[in-house]
PDB file of C-alpha atoms in Angstrom:
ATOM      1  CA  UNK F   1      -9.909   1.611   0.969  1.00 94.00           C
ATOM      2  CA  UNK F   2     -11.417  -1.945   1.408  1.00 95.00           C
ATOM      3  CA  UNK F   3     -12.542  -3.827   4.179  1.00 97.00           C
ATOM      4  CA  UNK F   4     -13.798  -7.067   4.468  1.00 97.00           C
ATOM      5  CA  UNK F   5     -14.463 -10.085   6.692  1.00 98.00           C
ATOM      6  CA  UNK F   6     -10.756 -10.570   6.862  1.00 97.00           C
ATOM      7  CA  UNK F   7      -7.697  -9.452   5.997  1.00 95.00           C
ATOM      8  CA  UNK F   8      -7.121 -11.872   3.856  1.00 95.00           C
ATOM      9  CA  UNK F   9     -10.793 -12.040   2.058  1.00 97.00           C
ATOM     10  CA  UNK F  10      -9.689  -8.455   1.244  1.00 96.00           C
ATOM     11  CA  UNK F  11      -6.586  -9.801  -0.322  1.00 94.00           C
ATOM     12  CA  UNK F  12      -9.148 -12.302  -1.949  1.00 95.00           C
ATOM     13  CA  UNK F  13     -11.598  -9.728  -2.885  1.00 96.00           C
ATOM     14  CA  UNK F  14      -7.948  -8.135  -5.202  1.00 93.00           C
ATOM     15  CA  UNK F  15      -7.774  -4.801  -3.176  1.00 93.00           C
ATOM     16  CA  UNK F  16      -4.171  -4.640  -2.909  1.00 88.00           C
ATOM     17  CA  UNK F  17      -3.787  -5.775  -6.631  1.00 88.00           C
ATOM     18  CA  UNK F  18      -5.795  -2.874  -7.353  1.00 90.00           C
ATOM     19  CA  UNK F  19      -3.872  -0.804  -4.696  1.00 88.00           C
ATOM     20  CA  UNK F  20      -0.636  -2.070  -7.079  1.00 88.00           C
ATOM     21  CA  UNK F  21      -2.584  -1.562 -10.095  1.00 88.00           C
ATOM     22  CA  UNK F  22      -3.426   1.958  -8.927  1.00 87.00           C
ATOM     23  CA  UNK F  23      -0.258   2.965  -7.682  1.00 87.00           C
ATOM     24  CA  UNK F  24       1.789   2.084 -10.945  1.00 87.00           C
ATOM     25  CA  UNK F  25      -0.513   3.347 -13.183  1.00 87.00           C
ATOM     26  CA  UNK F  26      -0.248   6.999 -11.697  1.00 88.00           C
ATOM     27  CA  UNK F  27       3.404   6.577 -11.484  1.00 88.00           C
ATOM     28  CA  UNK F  28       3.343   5.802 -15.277  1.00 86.00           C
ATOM     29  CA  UNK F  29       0.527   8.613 -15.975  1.00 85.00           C
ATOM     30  CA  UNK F  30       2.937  11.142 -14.654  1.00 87.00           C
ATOM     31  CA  UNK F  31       6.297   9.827 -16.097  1.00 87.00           C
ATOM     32  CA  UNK F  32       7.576   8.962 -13.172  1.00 88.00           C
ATOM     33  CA  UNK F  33       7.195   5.273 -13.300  1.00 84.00           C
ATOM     34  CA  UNK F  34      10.119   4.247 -14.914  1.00 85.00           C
ATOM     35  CA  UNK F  35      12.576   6.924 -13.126  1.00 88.00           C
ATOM     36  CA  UNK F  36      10.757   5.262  -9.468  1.00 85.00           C
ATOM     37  CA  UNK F  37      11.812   1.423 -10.828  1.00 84.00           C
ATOM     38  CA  UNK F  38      15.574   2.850 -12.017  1.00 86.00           C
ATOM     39  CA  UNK F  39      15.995   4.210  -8.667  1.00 87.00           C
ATOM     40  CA  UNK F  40      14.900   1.790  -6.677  1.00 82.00           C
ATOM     41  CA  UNK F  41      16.608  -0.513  -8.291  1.00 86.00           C
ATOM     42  CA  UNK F  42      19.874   1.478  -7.878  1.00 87.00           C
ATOM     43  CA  UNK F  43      19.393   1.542  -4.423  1.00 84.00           C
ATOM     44  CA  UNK F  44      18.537  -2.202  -3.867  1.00 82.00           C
ATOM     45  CA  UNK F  45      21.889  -2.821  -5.607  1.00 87.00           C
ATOM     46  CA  UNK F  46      23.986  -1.190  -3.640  1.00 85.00           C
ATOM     47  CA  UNK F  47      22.096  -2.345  -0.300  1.00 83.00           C
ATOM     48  CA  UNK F  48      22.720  -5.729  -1.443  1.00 86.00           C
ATOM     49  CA  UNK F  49      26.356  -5.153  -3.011  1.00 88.00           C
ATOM     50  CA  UNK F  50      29.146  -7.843  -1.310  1.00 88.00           C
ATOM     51  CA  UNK F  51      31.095  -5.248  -0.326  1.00 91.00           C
ATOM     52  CA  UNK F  52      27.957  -2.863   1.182  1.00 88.00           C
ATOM     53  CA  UNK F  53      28.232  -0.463  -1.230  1.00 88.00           C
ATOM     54  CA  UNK F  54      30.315   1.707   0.403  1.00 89.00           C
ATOM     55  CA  UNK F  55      29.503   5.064   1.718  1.00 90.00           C
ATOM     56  CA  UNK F  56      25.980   5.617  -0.179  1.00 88.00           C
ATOM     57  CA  UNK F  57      24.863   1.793   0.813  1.00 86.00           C
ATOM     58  CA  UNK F  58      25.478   3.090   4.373  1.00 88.00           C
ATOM     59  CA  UNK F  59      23.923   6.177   3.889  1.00 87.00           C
ATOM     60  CA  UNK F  60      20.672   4.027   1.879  1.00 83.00           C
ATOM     61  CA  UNK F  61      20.978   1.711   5.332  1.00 80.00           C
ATOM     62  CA  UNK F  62      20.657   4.445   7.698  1.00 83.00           C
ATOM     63  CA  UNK F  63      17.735   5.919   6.014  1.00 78.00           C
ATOM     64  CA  UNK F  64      16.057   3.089   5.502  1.00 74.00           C
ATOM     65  CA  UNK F  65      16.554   2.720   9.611  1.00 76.00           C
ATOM     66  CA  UNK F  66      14.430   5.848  10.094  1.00 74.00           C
ATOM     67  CA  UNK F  67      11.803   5.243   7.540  1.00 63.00           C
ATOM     68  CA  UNK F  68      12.670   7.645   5.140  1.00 65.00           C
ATOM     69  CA  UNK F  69      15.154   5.546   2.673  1.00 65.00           C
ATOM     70  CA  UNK F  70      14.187   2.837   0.336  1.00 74.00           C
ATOM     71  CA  UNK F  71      10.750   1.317   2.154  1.00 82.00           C
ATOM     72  CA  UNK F  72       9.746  -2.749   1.639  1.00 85.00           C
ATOM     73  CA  UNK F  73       6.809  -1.062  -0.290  1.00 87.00           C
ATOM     74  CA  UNK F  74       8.889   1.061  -3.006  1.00 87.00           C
ATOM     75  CA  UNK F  75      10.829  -1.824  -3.564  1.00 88.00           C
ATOM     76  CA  UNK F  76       7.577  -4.060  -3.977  1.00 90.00           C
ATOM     77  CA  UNK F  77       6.208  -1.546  -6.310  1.00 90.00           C
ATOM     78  CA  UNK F  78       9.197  -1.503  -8.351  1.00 90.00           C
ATOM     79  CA  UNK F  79       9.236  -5.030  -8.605  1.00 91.00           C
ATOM     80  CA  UNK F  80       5.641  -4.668 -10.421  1.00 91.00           C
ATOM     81  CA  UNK F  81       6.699  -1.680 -12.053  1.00 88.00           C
ATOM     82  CA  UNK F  82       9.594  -3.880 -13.830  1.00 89.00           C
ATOM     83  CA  UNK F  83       7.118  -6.778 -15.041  1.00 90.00           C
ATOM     84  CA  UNK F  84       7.529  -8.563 -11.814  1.00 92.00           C
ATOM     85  CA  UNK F  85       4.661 -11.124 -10.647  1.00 94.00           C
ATOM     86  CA  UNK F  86       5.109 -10.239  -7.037  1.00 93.00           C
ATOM     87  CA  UNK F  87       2.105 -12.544  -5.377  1.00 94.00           C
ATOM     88  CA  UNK F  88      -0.513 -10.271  -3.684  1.00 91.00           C
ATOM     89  CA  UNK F  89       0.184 -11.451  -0.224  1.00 91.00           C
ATOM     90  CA  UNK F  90       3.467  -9.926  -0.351  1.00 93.00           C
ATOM     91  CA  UNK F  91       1.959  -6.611  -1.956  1.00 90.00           C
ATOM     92  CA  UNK F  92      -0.425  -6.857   1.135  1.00 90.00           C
ATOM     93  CA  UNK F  93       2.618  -7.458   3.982  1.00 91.00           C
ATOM     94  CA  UNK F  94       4.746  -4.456   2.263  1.00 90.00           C
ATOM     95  CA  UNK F  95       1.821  -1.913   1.664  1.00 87.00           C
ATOM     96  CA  UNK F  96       0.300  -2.888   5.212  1.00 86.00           C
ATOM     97  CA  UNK F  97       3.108  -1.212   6.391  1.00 84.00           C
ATOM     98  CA  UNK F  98       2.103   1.962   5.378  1.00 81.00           C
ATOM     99  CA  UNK F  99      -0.957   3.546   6.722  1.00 80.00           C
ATOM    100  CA  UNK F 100      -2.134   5.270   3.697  1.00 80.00           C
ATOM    101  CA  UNK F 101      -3.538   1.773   2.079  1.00 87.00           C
ATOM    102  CA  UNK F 102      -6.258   1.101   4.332  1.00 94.00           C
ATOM    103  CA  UNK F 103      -7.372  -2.638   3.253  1.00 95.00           C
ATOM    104  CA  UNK F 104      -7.792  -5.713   5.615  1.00 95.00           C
ATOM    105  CA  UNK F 105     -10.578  -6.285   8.139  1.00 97.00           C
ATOM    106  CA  UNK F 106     -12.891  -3.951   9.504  1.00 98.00           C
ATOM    107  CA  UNK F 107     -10.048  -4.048  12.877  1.00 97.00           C
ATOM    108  CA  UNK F 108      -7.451  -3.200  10.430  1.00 96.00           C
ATOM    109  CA  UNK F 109      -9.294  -0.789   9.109  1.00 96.00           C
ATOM    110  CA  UNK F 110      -9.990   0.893  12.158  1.00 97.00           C
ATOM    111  CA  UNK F 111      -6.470   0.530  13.109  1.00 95.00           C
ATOM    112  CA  UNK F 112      -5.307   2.690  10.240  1.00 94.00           C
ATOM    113  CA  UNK F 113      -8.394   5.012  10.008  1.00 95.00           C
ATOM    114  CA  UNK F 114      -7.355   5.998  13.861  1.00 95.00           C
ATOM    115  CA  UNK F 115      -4.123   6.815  12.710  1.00 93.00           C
ATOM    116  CA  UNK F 116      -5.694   9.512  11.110  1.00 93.00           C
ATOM    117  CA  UNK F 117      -8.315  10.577  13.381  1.00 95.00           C
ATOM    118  CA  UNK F 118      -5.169  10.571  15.690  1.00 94.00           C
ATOM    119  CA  UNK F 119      -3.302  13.639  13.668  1.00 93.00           C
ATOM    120  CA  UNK F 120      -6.717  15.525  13.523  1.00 94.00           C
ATOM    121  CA  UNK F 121      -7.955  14.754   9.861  1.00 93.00           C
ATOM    122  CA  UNK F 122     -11.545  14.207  10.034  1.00 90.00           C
ATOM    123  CA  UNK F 123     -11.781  13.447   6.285  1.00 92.00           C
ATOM    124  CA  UNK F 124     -10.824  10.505   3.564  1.00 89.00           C
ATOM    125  CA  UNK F 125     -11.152  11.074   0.215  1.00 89.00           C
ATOM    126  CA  UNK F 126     -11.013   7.548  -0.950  1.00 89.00           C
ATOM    127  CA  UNK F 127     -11.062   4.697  -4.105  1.00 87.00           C
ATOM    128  CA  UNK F 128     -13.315   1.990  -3.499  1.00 88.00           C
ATOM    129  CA  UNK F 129     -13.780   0.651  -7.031  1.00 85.00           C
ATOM    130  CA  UNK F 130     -10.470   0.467  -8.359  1.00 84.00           C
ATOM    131  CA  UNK F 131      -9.115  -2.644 -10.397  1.00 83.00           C
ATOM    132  CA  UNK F 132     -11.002  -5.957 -10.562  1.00 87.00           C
ATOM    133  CA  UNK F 133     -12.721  -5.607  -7.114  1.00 94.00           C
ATOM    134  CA  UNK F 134     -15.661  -7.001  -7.617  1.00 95.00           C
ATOM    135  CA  UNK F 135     -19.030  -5.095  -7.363  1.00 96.00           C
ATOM    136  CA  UNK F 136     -20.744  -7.134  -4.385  1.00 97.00           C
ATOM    137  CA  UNK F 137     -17.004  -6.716  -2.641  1.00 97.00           C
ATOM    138  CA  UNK F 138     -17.488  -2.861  -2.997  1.00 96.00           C
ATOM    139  CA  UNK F 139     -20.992  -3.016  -1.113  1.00 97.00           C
ATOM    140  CA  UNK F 140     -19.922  -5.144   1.428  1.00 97.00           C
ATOM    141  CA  UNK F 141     -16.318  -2.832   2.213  1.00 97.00           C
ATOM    142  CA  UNK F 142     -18.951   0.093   2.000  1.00 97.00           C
ATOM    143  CA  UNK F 143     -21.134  -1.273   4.226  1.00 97.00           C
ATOM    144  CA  UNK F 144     -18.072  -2.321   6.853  1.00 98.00           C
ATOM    145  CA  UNK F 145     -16.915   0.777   6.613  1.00 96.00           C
ATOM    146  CA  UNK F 146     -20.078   2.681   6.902  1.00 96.00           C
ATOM    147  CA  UNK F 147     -20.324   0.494  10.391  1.00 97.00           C
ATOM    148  CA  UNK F 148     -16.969   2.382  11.327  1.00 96.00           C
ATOM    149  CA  UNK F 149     -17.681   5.868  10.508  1.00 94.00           C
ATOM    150  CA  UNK F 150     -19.701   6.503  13.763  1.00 94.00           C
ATOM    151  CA  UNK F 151     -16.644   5.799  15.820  1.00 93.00           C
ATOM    152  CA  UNK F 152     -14.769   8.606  14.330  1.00 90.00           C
ATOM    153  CA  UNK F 153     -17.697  11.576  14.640  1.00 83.00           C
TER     154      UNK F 153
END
């Protein structure tokens, strides 16, 4: 979780590089990270294979229709799995996506921490100094999102 001014002063500030940074290094702490990339990979292939790739790129299309196939976000974190330098607005657009990074302004924020409220969970546990944020960015986020916290009592 970071918040900032803006959404993109949190980009700025590197919270979705560390968000990337996080993610990938878990994936590789577990083994998983190269299995994730391979897969992905597959999938992108046959999504973007001339002739559609047949019955499993319709299946991949379908699922990726409902949300549960290959998101924009897997494929971004892939992409920096593999080596890729995928620019950290387009980590920010794919990731934003999902409500489980919670980085942007503190209306963002509040946008994504209502999700949540929403389904009942009254409690984050959550990284604030991950990466190359910068120590003043971490007081300020904590300080935005210590404003916030009243809201959801």
């Amino acid at each position: 979780m970071h918040c900032a001014e803006t959404d993109e002063q949190a980009v700025r500030n590197g919270a979705v590089a560390a968000a990337a940074w996080y993610t990938v290094k878990a994936l590789t702490f577990f083994e998983a990270g190269d299995a994730f990339a391979a897969t992905v990979r597959h999938q992108r292939e046959l999504l973007d294979a001339p002739d559609g790739g047949g019955l499993t790129g319709d299946f991949l299309r379908a699922e990726a229709a409902t949300t549960t196939g290959p998101t924009t976000a897997q494929q971004v974190i892939a992409r920096v799995l593999e080596g890729d330098d995928v620019p950290d607005r387009e980590i920010f657009e794919a990731l934003n996506e999902q409500d489980s990074l919670i980085v942007g302004s503190p209306e963002t924020c509040r946008r994504k921490m209502r999700t949540y409220a929403d389904l009942g969970i009254d409690r984050l546990m959550t990284f604030h100094q991950v990466g190359g944020i910068e120590h003043e960015d971490v007081l300020t986020s904590l300080r935005l999102i210590g404003d916030l916290i009243p809201e959801f009592a």
